[in-house]
Short mmCIF file of C-alpha atoms in Angstrom, two decimals:
data_model
loop_
_atom_site.label_atom_id
_atom_site.label_comp_id
_atom_site.label_asym_id
_atom_site.label_seq_id
_atom_site.Cartn_x
_atom_site.Cartn_y
_atom_site.Cartn_z
CA MET A 1 102.62 -44.34 178.00
CA ILE A 2 99.29 -42.61 178.15
CA THR A 3 97.83 -44.69 180.89
CA SER A 4 94.68 -43.00 181.95
CA MET A 5 91.34 -42.90 180.23
CA GLU A 6 90.82 -39.41 181.58
CA GLU A 7 93.92 -38.15 179.89
CA THR A 8 92.80 -39.20 176.46
CA GLU A 9 89.40 -37.77 177.41
CA LEU A 10 90.53 -34.39 178.66
CA TYR A 11 93.07 -33.79 175.97
CA LYS A 12 91.15 -35.57 173.28
CA GLU A 13 91.80 -34.79 169.67
CA ASN A 14 89.01 -32.28 169.18
CA ILE A 15 90.20 -30.04 172.01
CA LEU A 16 93.84 -30.31 171.06
CA ASP A 17 92.90 -29.55 167.48
CA HIS A 18 91.07 -26.37 168.50
CA TYR A 19 94.01 -25.41 170.73
CA LYS A 20 96.65 -25.98 168.09
CA HIS A 21 94.56 -24.66 165.21
CA PRO A 22 92.13 -22.17 166.74
CA ARG A 23 89.21 -21.08 164.54
CA HIS A 24 88.46 -17.37 164.10
CA LYS A 25 91.68 -16.30 165.80
CA ALA A 26 92.28 -12.74 164.67
CA GLU A 27 91.65 -9.16 165.66
CA MET A 28 88.69 -7.38 164.08
CA ASN A 29 88.81 -3.71 163.19
CA ASP A 30 85.11 -3.18 162.68
CA ALA A 31 83.74 -5.11 165.66
CA THR A 32 80.62 -3.66 167.24
CA HIS A 33 81.35 -5.39 170.53
CA HIS A 34 84.65 -6.21 172.18
CA PHE A 35 86.00 -7.23 175.55
CA THR A 36 89.26 -8.55 176.96
CA ALA A 37 88.80 -11.02 179.80
CA HIS A 38 91.77 -11.84 181.94
CA ASN A 39 92.28 -14.46 184.59
CA PRO A 40 95.01 -13.01 186.82
CA VAL A 41 95.42 -16.28 188.64
CA CYS A 42 96.92 -18.09 185.66
CA GLY A 43 97.49 -15.24 183.23
CA ASP A 44 95.03 -16.56 180.64
CA THR A 45 93.66 -13.88 178.34
CA ILE A 46 90.83 -13.85 175.83
CA ALA A 47 89.94 -10.79 173.74
CA ILE A 48 86.67 -11.33 171.90
CA TYR A 49 85.46 -9.33 168.87
CA ILE A 50 81.85 -9.50 167.74
CA LYS A 51 80.03 -7.84 164.85
CA ILE A 52 76.29 -7.64 165.30
CA SER A 53 73.91 -6.69 162.54
CA ASN A 54 70.14 -7.09 162.35
CA ALA A 55 70.08 -8.76 165.77
CA ALA A 56 72.47 -11.51 164.73
CA ILE A 57 76.18 -12.25 165.09
CA ILE A 58 77.52 -11.90 161.58
CA ASP A 59 81.19 -12.14 162.52
CA VAL A 60 83.17 -13.24 165.56
CA SER A 61 86.87 -13.56 166.32
CA PHE A 62 89.26 -13.65 169.24
CA THR A 63 92.86 -13.34 170.29
CA GLY A 64 94.45 -14.59 173.47
CA GLU A 65 96.77 -16.98 175.16
CA GLY A 66 96.49 -19.55 177.86
CA CYS A 67 96.01 -23.22 178.58
CA ALA A 68 94.46 -25.71 176.21
CA ILE A 69 91.09 -25.65 177.92
CA SER A 70 90.64 -21.87 177.89
CA GLN A 71 91.72 -21.40 174.29
CA ALA A 72 89.92 -24.44 172.87
CA ALA A 73 86.73 -23.41 174.67
CA MET A 74 86.87 -19.99 173.01
CA SER A 75 87.55 -21.47 169.59
CA LEU A 76 84.59 -23.84 169.96
CA LEU A 77 82.36 -21.07 171.29
CA ALA A 78 83.28 -18.80 168.36
CA ASP A 79 82.22 -21.53 165.94
CA HIS A 80 79.00 -21.89 167.87
CA LEU A 81 78.25 -18.14 167.93
CA LEU A 82 78.69 -17.40 164.26
CA GLY A 83 75.36 -16.67 162.60
CA LYS A 84 73.34 -16.98 165.83
CA GLN A 85 70.34 -14.73 166.46
CA MET A 86 70.78 -12.54 169.54
CA GLU A 87 67.84 -14.11 171.31
CA GLU A 88 69.66 -17.44 171.07
CA VAL A 89 72.98 -15.89 172.10
CA ASP A 90 71.40 -14.39 175.22
CA THR A 91 70.55 -17.85 176.53
CA ILE A 92 74.09 -19.26 176.22
CA GLY A 93 75.39 -20.27 179.63
CA GLU A 94 77.98 -22.41 181.42
CA SER A 95 76.39 -25.70 180.47
CA ASP A 96 76.63 -24.80 176.77
CA VAL A 97 80.39 -24.28 177.07
CA TYR A 98 80.79 -27.62 178.85
CA GLN A 99 78.70 -29.25 176.16
CA LEU A 100 80.85 -27.74 173.42
CA LEU A 101 83.99 -29.05 175.13
CA GLY A 102 82.32 -32.43 175.52
CA ILE A 103 84.47 -33.54 178.45
CA PRO A 104 84.06 -33.42 182.21
CA ILE A 105 85.61 -30.23 183.58
CA SER A 106 87.00 -30.45 187.12
CA HIS A 107 86.41 -27.72 189.69
CA THR A 108 89.89 -26.24 189.29
CA ARG A 109 89.60 -26.00 185.50
CA LYS A 110 86.16 -24.36 185.44
CA LYS A 111 87.60 -20.88 185.40
CA CYS A 112 89.71 -21.87 182.39
CA ALA A 113 86.69 -23.18 180.50
CA LEU A 114 84.47 -20.22 181.34
CA LEU A 115 86.85 -17.38 180.49
CA SER A 116 85.39 -17.42 176.97
CA LEU A 117 81.87 -17.02 178.33
CA THR A 118 82.96 -14.15 180.57
CA ALA A 119 84.47 -12.41 177.55
CA LEU A 120 81.26 -12.93 175.57
CA HIS A 121 78.94 -11.65 178.29
CA HIS A 122 81.02 -8.57 179.01
CA ALA A 123 81.43 -7.77 175.31
CA LEU A 124 77.66 -7.87 174.83
CA LYS A 125 77.18 -5.58 177.84
CA SER A 126 79.93 -3.19 176.85
CA GLY A 127 78.35 -2.20 173.53
CA THR A 128 80.73 -0.67 171.05
CA THR A 129 83.41 0.14 173.57
CA ILE A 130 86.69 -1.07 172.17
CA ASN A 131 89.60 -1.87 174.49
CA GLN A 132 87.44 -2.16 177.55
CA PRO A 133 89.77 -2.56 180.54
CA SER A 134 89.70 -6.04 181.97
CA ASN A 135 89.50 -5.10 185.62
CA GLY A 136 86.72 -6.54 187.68
CA ILE A 137 87.08 -10.01 186.23
CA HIS A 138 88.75 -11.79 189.08
CA TYR A 139 88.41 -15.37 190.08
CA ASP A 140 90.47 -15.66 193.21
CA MET B 1 111.51 -43.40 204.07
CA LYS B 2 108.20 -43.35 202.17
CA GLN B 3 106.99 -46.10 204.50
CA ASP B 4 106.94 -43.50 207.30
CA PHE B 5 104.28 -41.57 205.35
CA PRO B 6 100.90 -43.32 205.08
CA LEU B 7 99.79 -41.22 202.11
CA LEU B 8 102.86 -42.12 200.06
CA ARG B 9 102.52 -45.88 200.40
CA ASN B 10 100.37 -46.12 197.24
CA GLY B 11 103.13 -45.12 194.84
CA LEU B 12 102.14 -41.48 194.31
CA VAL B 13 105.06 -39.37 193.10
CA TYR B 14 104.45 -36.33 195.29
CA LEU B 15 106.51 -33.36 194.13
CA ASP B 16 104.52 -30.45 195.55
CA ASN B 17 106.30 -30.18 198.87
CA SER B 18 106.69 -26.41 198.67
CA SER B 19 102.90 -26.21 198.83
CA THR B 20 102.64 -28.65 201.69
CA THR B 21 104.43 -31.78 202.79
CA GLN B 22 102.94 -35.15 203.65
CA LYS B 23 102.81 -36.16 207.31
CA PRO B 24 104.71 -39.04 208.89
CA ALA B 25 102.61 -41.54 210.87
CA VAL B 26 104.29 -40.40 214.08
CA VAL B 27 102.88 -36.88 213.70
CA ILE B 28 99.36 -38.14 213.02
CA GLN B 29 99.64 -40.58 215.94
CA THR B 30 100.94 -37.94 218.35
CA MET B 31 98.01 -35.65 217.58
CA ASN B 32 95.56 -38.52 217.92
CA ASP B 33 97.05 -39.42 221.28
CA PHE B 34 96.73 -35.85 222.46
CA TYR B 35 93.04 -35.69 221.62
CA GLN B 36 92.36 -39.14 223.01
CA GLN B 37 94.36 -38.90 226.22
CA HIS B 38 95.49 -35.41 227.14
CA ASN B 39 93.04 -32.87 225.71
CA ALA B 40 92.23 -29.87 227.91
CA ASN B 41 92.67 -26.14 227.57
CA VAL B 42 96.09 -24.73 228.45
CA HIS B 43 97.16 -22.19 231.09
CA ARG B 44 93.74 -22.34 232.79
CA GLY B 45 92.56 -25.53 234.47
CA LEU B 46 93.79 -26.57 237.88
CA TYR B 47 93.07 -30.24 237.32
CA GLN B 48 95.61 -32.83 236.27
CA LEU B 49 94.49 -33.16 232.66
CA ALA B 50 94.87 -29.41 232.11
CA GLU B 51 98.34 -29.56 233.63
CA GLN B 52 99.27 -32.32 231.21
CA ALA B 53 97.98 -30.38 228.21
CA THR B 54 99.83 -27.23 229.31
CA GLU B 55 103.01 -29.19 229.88
CA ARG B 56 102.86 -30.75 226.43
CA TYR B 57 102.09 -27.42 224.76
CA GLU B 58 105.00 -25.65 226.48
CA GLU B 59 107.24 -28.64 225.82
CA ALA B 60 106.43 -28.22 222.12
CA ARG B 61 107.56 -24.60 222.35
CA LYS B 62 110.88 -25.71 223.82
CA THR B 63 111.34 -28.22 221.01
CA VAL B 64 110.79 -25.47 218.42
CA ALA B 65 113.16 -23.14 220.28
CA ILE B 66 115.98 -25.67 220.35
CA PHE B 67 115.38 -26.50 216.67
CA ILE B 68 116.17 -22.93 215.55
CA GLY B 69 118.55 -21.87 218.35
CA ALA B 70 116.13 -19.58 220.21
CA LEU B 71 114.78 -19.20 223.75
CA PRO B 72 111.31 -20.65 224.47
CA GLU B 73 109.91 -17.18 225.26
CA GLU B 74 111.02 -16.05 221.82
CA ILE B 75 108.73 -18.59 220.14
CA ILE B 76 105.19 -17.41 219.36
CA PHE B 77 102.76 -19.94 217.97
CA THR B 78 100.69 -18.61 215.08
CA LYS B 79 98.52 -20.09 212.31
CA GLY B 80 101.46 -20.12 209.93
CA THR B 81 104.01 -17.98 208.12
CA THR B 82 101.31 -15.68 206.77
CA GLU B 83 99.95 -14.87 210.21
CA SER B 84 103.48 -14.45 211.58
CA LEU B 85 104.26 -11.86 208.91
CA ASN B 86 100.90 -10.14 209.45
CA LEU B 87 101.68 -9.92 213.15
CA LEU B 88 104.94 -8.16 212.34
CA ALA B 89 103.37 -5.82 209.79
CA TYR B 90 100.74 -4.87 212.36
CA SER B 91 102.90 -4.56 215.41
CA LEU B 92 106.09 -3.14 213.87
CA GLY B 93 104.01 -1.14 211.40
CA ARG B 94 102.53 0.88 214.27
CA THR B 95 105.96 2.28 215.06
CA LEU B 96 106.70 3.42 211.50
CA GLN B 97 106.15 6.89 210.08
CA ALA B 98 105.51 8.37 206.66
CA GLY B 99 108.63 8.20 204.54
CA ASP B 100 110.09 5.20 206.38
CA GLU B 101 111.21 2.50 203.98
CA ILE B 102 110.76 -1.26 203.87
CA VAL B 103 113.07 -3.27 201.63
CA LEU B 104 111.73 -6.51 200.13
CA THR B 105 112.96 -8.48 197.11
CA ASP B 106 111.65 -9.28 193.65
CA MET B 107 111.20 -12.94 194.65
CA GLU B 108 108.87 -12.59 197.64
CA HIS B 109 105.72 -14.63 198.22
CA HIS B 110 102.50 -12.58 198.41
CA ALA B 111 102.51 -13.15 202.19
CA ASN B 112 105.69 -11.08 202.43
CA ILE B 113 104.41 -8.31 200.16
CA VAL B 114 100.72 -7.67 200.78
CA PRO B 115 100.86 -7.08 204.58
CA TRP B 116 103.54 -4.39 204.02
CA GLN B 117 101.58 -2.83 201.16
CA GLN B 118 98.80 -2.01 203.64
CA LEU B 119 101.27 0.24 205.47
CA VAL B 120 101.83 2.16 202.25
CA LYS B 121 98.14 3.00 202.18
CA GLU B 122 97.74 3.57 205.91
CA LYS B 123 100.95 5.34 206.85
CA GLY B 124 102.77 6.49 203.74
CA ILE B 125 105.53 3.90 204.06
CA ILE B 126 107.68 3.33 200.97
CA ILE B 127 108.48 -0.20 199.75
CA LYS B 128 111.57 -0.96 197.69
CA PHE B 129 112.44 -4.22 195.99
CA ILE B 130 115.91 -5.70 195.59
CA PRO B 131 116.11 -6.87 191.96
CA LEU B 132 117.44 -10.18 190.64
CA THR B 133 120.52 -10.97 188.63
CA THR B 134 120.26 -12.98 185.42
CA ASP B 135 120.94 -16.21 187.32
CA TYR B 136 117.95 -15.61 189.61
CA ARG B 137 119.86 -14.41 192.65
CA LEU B 138 119.57 -11.17 194.57
CA ASP B 139 121.61 -8.29 193.21
CA LEU B 140 123.62 -7.50 196.34
CA GLN B 141 125.13 -4.38 194.82
CA LYS B 142 121.60 -3.02 194.40
CA ALA B 143 120.74 -4.19 197.92
CA LYS B 144 123.55 -2.03 199.28
CA GLU B 145 122.13 0.97 197.45
CA LEU B 146 118.55 0.31 198.52
CA ILE B 147 119.19 -0.28 202.23
CA THR B 148 119.75 3.23 203.61
CA SER B 149 119.23 5.24 206.78
CA LYS B 150 115.55 5.52 205.76
CA THR B 151 115.19 1.73 205.88
CA LYS B 152 113.39 0.43 208.96
CA ILE B 153 112.68 -3.14 207.88
CA VAL B 154 114.36 -5.60 205.53
CA SER B 155 112.18 -8.68 204.94
CA VAL B 156 113.44 -11.46 202.69
CA THR B 157 112.66 -15.06 201.86
CA HIS B 158 115.35 -17.50 202.97
CA LEU B 159 114.62 -20.05 200.23
CA SER B 160 112.44 -18.91 197.33
CA ASN B 161 109.34 -21.04 196.81
CA ALA B 162 109.20 -20.03 193.16
CA LEU B 163 112.88 -20.16 192.14
CA GLY B 164 114.70 -22.40 194.61
CA THR B 165 117.24 -19.64 195.35
CA ILE B 166 118.81 -19.54 198.82
CA ASN B 167 119.41 -15.93 199.83
CA PRO B 168 122.45 -14.65 201.79
CA ILE B 169 120.59 -13.68 204.97
CA GLN B 170 123.70 -12.90 207.05
CA GLU B 171 124.92 -10.36 204.51
CA LEU B 172 121.50 -8.74 204.29
CA ALA B 173 121.19 -8.73 208.08
CA ASN B 174 124.53 -6.93 208.32
CA LEU B 175 123.34 -4.31 205.85
CA ALA B 176 120.05 -3.93 207.75
CA HIS B 177 121.67 -3.67 211.18
CA HIS B 178 124.26 -1.22 209.91
CA VAL B 179 121.45 1.28 209.29
CA GLY B 180 119.46 0.27 212.38
CA ALA B 181 116.77 -1.67 210.49
CA TRP B 182 115.12 -4.93 211.58
CA MET B 183 115.90 -8.08 209.61
CA ILE B 184 112.93 -10.39 209.00
CA VAL B 185 113.33 -13.83 207.44
CA ASP B 186 110.55 -15.75 205.70
CA ALA B 187 111.77 -19.26 206.44
CA ALA B 188 108.62 -21.07 205.24
CA GLN B 189 110.62 -23.16 202.77
CA SER B 190 114.06 -23.29 204.34
CA VAL B 191 113.25 -24.92 207.68
CA ALA B 192 112.33 -28.19 205.94
CA HIS B 193 115.48 -28.37 203.84
CA PHE B 194 118.50 -27.44 205.93
CA PRO B 195 119.50 -26.41 209.47
CA VAL B 196 118.23 -22.94 210.35
CA ASN B 197 119.72 -21.11 213.32
CA VAL B 198 118.52 -17.62 214.24
CA ILE B 199 121.80 -16.70 215.98
CA GLU B 200 123.86 -17.69 212.94
CA LEU B 201 121.50 -15.87 210.59
CA ASN B 202 121.67 -12.83 212.87
CA CYS B 203 118.02 -12.05 212.09
CA ASP B 204 115.60 -10.20 214.36
CA PHE B 205 112.50 -12.13 213.33
CA LEU B 206 111.90 -15.41 211.52
CA ALA B 207 108.60 -16.90 210.36
CA PHE B 208 107.66 -20.42 209.28
CA SER B 209 104.79 -22.90 209.00
CA GLY B 210 104.33 -26.38 210.41
CA HIS B 211 102.72 -27.95 207.37
CA LYS B 212 105.65 -27.35 205.03
CA MET B 213 107.96 -29.26 207.39
CA TYR B 214 105.95 -32.49 207.84
CA GLY B 215 103.77 -31.05 210.62
CA PRO B 216 100.05 -30.24 210.61
CA THR B 217 98.31 -27.30 208.94
CA GLY B 218 97.10 -24.37 211.03
CA ILE B 219 100.22 -24.06 213.18
CA GLY B 220 103.21 -21.84 212.55
CA VAL B 221 105.88 -19.94 214.36
CA LEU B 222 107.12 -16.43 214.76
CA TYR B 223 110.55 -16.11 216.31
CA GLY B 224 111.54 -12.68 217.58
CA LYS B 225 114.47 -11.42 219.62
CA LYS B 226 113.28 -11.17 223.21
CA GLU B 227 114.22 -7.53 223.73
CA LEU B 228 112.29 -6.57 220.59
CA LEU B 229 109.20 -8.65 221.36
CA GLU B 230 109.08 -7.14 224.84
CA LYS B 231 108.73 -3.64 223.41
CA MET B 232 106.16 -4.59 220.77
CA GLU B 233 102.41 -4.17 221.01
CA PRO B 234 100.20 -7.27 220.78
CA PHE B 235 98.62 -8.27 217.47
CA GLN B 236 95.34 -9.68 218.74
CA TYR B 237 93.50 -9.19 222.01
CA GLY B 238 91.52 -11.53 224.23
CA GLY B 239 92.06 -14.34 226.68
CA ASP B 240 95.48 -15.70 227.68
CA MET B 241 97.36 -12.65 226.39
CA ILE B 242 96.38 -10.45 229.35
CA ARG B 243 97.66 -10.09 232.89
CA GLU B 244 94.86 -8.04 234.39
CA VAL B 245 91.65 -6.67 232.93
CA THR B 246 89.36 -4.00 234.34
CA LYS B 247 86.31 -2.55 232.65
CA GLU B 248 88.49 0.27 231.37
CA ARG B 249 91.82 -1.28 230.45
CA ALA B 250 94.11 -4.28 230.43
CA THR B 251 97.77 -5.09 230.94
CA TRP B 252 99.64 -7.66 228.89
CA ASN B 253 100.90 -11.08 229.82
CA ASP B 254 104.60 -11.98 229.65
CA LEU B 255 106.29 -13.27 226.54
CA PRO B 256 105.41 -15.26 224.54
CA TRP B 257 101.77 -15.40 225.66
CA LYS B 258 101.33 -11.66 225.06
CA PHE B 259 101.12 -12.57 221.38
CA GLU B 260 98.88 -15.63 221.73
CA ALA B 261 95.33 -14.38 222.21
CA GLY B 262 92.61 -16.97 222.64
CA THR B 263 92.90 -20.73 222.92
CA PRO B 264 95.90 -21.69 220.79
CA ASN B 265 96.20 -24.60 218.36
CA ILE B 266 97.37 -26.97 221.11
CA ALA B 267 97.28 -30.19 219.11
CA GLY B 268 98.91 -28.39 216.18
CA ALA B 269 101.83 -27.23 218.32
CA ILE B 270 102.27 -30.75 219.68
CA GLY B 271 102.07 -32.17 216.15
CA LEU B 272 104.67 -29.66 214.98
CA ALA B 273 106.99 -30.71 217.80
CA ALA B 274 106.55 -34.34 216.72
CA ALA B 275 107.50 -33.36 213.16
CA ILE B 276 110.59 -31.56 214.45
CA SER B 277 111.58 -34.61 216.50
CA TYR B 278 111.14 -36.71 213.37
CA LEU B 279 113.43 -34.34 211.43
CA GLN B 280 115.98 -34.31 214.25
CA GLN B 281 115.99 -38.09 214.25
CA LYS B 282 116.81 -38.05 210.54
CA GLY B 283 119.30 -35.22 211.17
CA MET B 284 118.89 -31.90 209.37
CA GLU B 285 122.44 -32.23 208.01
CA ASN B 286 121.38 -35.50 206.36
CA VAL B 287 118.22 -33.91 205.02
CA GLU B 288 120.34 -31.12 203.56
CA ARG B 289 122.87 -33.51 202.04
CA GLN B 290 120.14 -35.61 200.47
CA GLY B 291 118.50 -32.48 199.07
CA LYS B 292 121.80 -31.47 197.48
CA GLU B 293 122.19 -34.90 195.92
CA ILE B 294 118.72 -34.75 194.42
CA THR B 295 119.38 -31.19 193.22
CA SER B 296 122.63 -32.18 191.57
CA TYR B 297 121.01 -35.22 189.90
CA THR B 298 117.98 -33.23 188.75
CA LEU B 299 119.94 -30.33 187.25
CA GLU B 300 122.16 -32.77 185.39
CA GLN B 301 119.24 -34.77 183.98
CA LEU B 302 117.13 -31.75 183.02
CA ARG B 303 119.87 -30.45 180.80
CA HIS B 304 119.03 -33.09 178.23
CA LEU B 305 115.33 -32.28 177.99
CA PRO B 306 114.41 -30.41 174.82
CA GLY B 307 112.06 -27.44 175.16
CA PHE B 308 112.70 -27.23 178.88
CA THR B 309 113.70 -23.90 180.45
CA LEU B 310 114.70 -23.83 184.10
CA ILE B 311 113.49 -20.71 185.92
CA GLY B 312 115.96 -20.58 188.79
CA PRO B 313 119.67 -20.85 189.59
CA PRO B 314 121.27 -23.30 187.13
CA THR B 315 123.90 -24.65 189.55
CA THR B 316 123.71 -26.53 192.85
CA GLU B 317 125.30 -23.60 194.64
CA ARG B 318 123.01 -21.89 197.17
CA ARG B 319 119.84 -23.42 195.84
CA GLY B 320 117.30 -25.82 197.30
CA PRO B 321 115.48 -28.77 195.66
CA ILE B 322 112.67 -26.60 194.27
CA PHE B 323 112.53 -26.42 190.48
CA SER B 324 110.43 -24.06 188.37
CA PHE B 325 110.34 -24.43 184.63
CA THR B 326 108.51 -23.68 181.43
CA LEU B 327 107.96 -26.25 178.73
CA GLN B 328 107.83 -24.93 175.21
CA GLY B 329 104.33 -25.00 173.74
CA VAL B 330 102.59 -26.26 176.88
CA HIS B 331 100.83 -24.08 179.44
CA PRO B 332 101.80 -24.83 183.10
CA HIS B 333 98.23 -25.87 183.93
CA ASP B 334 98.25 -28.38 181.12
CA VAL B 335 101.64 -29.71 182.23
CA ALA B 336 100.41 -30.14 185.80
CA GLN B 337 97.16 -31.81 184.79
CA LEU B 338 98.82 -34.20 182.35
CA LEU B 339 101.46 -35.13 184.95
CA ASP B 340 98.63 -35.90 187.35
CA HIS B 341 97.51 -38.61 184.95
CA HIS B 342 100.96 -40.12 185.40
CA HIS B 343 100.37 -40.01 189.19
CA ILE B 344 102.87 -37.18 189.59
CA ALA B 345 101.74 -34.21 191.69
CA VAL B 346 103.31 -30.86 190.78
CA ARG B 347 102.07 -27.30 190.82
CA GLY B 348 101.43 -25.02 187.88
CA GLY B 349 100.82 -21.28 188.13
CA HIS B 350 102.32 -18.19 189.69
CA HIS B 351 103.15 -19.79 193.07
CA CYS B 352 101.79 -16.79 195.01
CA ALA B 353 104.50 -14.65 193.46
CA MET B 354 102.68 -12.65 190.79
CA PRO B 355 105.08 -9.67 190.94
CA LEU B 356 107.98 -12.07 190.33
CA MET B 357 106.25 -13.63 187.32
CA LYS B 358 105.57 -10.18 185.92
CA THR B 359 109.23 -9.21 186.40
CA LEU B 360 110.29 -12.38 184.60
CA GLY B 361 107.77 -11.71 181.84
CA ILE B 362 105.98 -15.03 182.17
CA ASN B 363 102.46 -16.01 183.19
CA GLY B 364 103.61 -18.81 185.40
CA THR B 365 105.72 -21.91 185.67
CA THR B 366 105.36 -25.56 186.46
CA ARG B 367 107.10 -26.33 189.72
CA PHE B 368 108.24 -29.56 191.28
CA SER B 369 109.55 -29.40 194.81
CA CYS B 370 111.20 -32.23 196.70
CA GLY B 371 110.84 -33.49 200.24
CA LEU B 372 113.02 -35.73 202.36
CA TYR B 373 111.24 -38.75 200.87
CA THR B 374 111.93 -37.75 197.26
CA THR B 375 114.05 -40.32 195.43
CA LYS B 376 115.93 -40.34 192.15
CA GLU B 377 113.23 -42.71 190.93
CA ASP B 378 110.65 -39.96 191.51
CA ILE B 379 112.73 -37.58 189.40
CA ASP B 380 113.13 -40.30 186.75
CA ALA B 381 109.35 -40.76 186.61
CA LEU B 382 109.00 -37.05 185.94
CA LEU B 383 111.73 -37.11 183.30
CA ILE B 384 109.96 -39.94 181.50
CA ALA B 385 106.57 -38.23 181.71
CA LEU B 386 107.60 -34.74 180.54
CA PRO B 387 108.44 -35.71 176.94
CA GLU B 388 105.10 -37.53 176.81
CA VAL B 389 103.37 -34.35 177.91
CA GLN B 390 105.16 -32.51 175.12
CA GLU B 391 104.11 -35.26 172.73
CA VAL B 392 100.42 -34.59 173.43
CA PHE B 393 100.87 -30.99 172.34
CA ALA B 394 103.30 -31.61 169.48
#
């Protein structure tokens, strides 16, 4: 009895597919950039691994756990990042994540959707530091 | 019963009563009437309207006092449970010294942890936590070991907002008093579910909020034993709480006004009294019995749900109608949002009890919490919806 249009929208096949079968979900030993973003409010975690060479992302992966929105957003973003030139990557913002998800994101779910973007931005800032502590990323 | 609550007349299955309850029409109407017919500041004006407002405000205090078995001067109006506990941490905290111990439990709400933590930083107080047993109750053997001559305060939730556990306050109060410590009760959840009497509980202080017991937001209560409140320093300073002020110093007003600085939430207090009258009309014993029936029905039904893990006491014994659970393969936020599409309101997350979640080794739970208007049909709606939620993620 799925009654609401929104329900089929929010949990539409594409998102559920990325949640159940995440792309690029693995650790990476030779990442040049890495960051673990944590949302203490709901316990969602995303650890992103990026390998940059010749000013382009030549490999990307992530590990993590959390709700469907946070994990699907990261899976979609990883797909999107692979092979991108850094000048393109630098322009990626909130609206790009929403566009990748392709569904309206309510105020309370924004922090779920954007955890992936936080991980990306901090990884790029953190350089080659592996196992960067996740403190400072608070949403409450 | 739902007819008494304007917001529930549209068929919403509202199961987030531990967050806040809906308001009966009589509460809304009483507050409207106050603003339309009796509004003036209290304890100040010499005109008739001000007398009326003061009378109604102090009448509300009496209603609260009778409701929990206290004296009117032992009732301090606050913003809510959180402010009540902050008042205690501030005022009692001043009398503590480095090395003094405060005993809390592993199931406390942040409001009964964080104010005390500030005393660790400021004064070198030590906080200890009574652990849980495997059936989500307090380990009383450990409590006996933790409450010692160093203990100055024992502060415990009466009914856990995250687990549904009812704690044995009398036993803890005996342990506290035996070593000369003060017993504080966080009654934010319990006052709405069963009769609460401060004499029976033998507690020194008790805190609760209006909005979790069918009253308005922004009003709450701190009960304290008169002889203790008399010795305590005020929490906030300003108008109404003073007797005499010179340019150099001030003396304090009598109880309870010593603790009520500034213009109080007059309409809120009157609204809270209306909510209490509503509950008294229903009878708290009836509210309790109905809660037990719903609890018994719910626990029985949930047993048959695959992938469902109850996080809380598994039997009806000493537990309230608050149910936390995890659903295999589905994050609590996803459960809550999908249930919303079935017009069922529940909460997903850590329920302001992050240390508890960490102790339990989980990120959060989905919680449904009942009110006096919750019916078996509401529970049935949830039981029908949950497998469909699982289906989406299968």
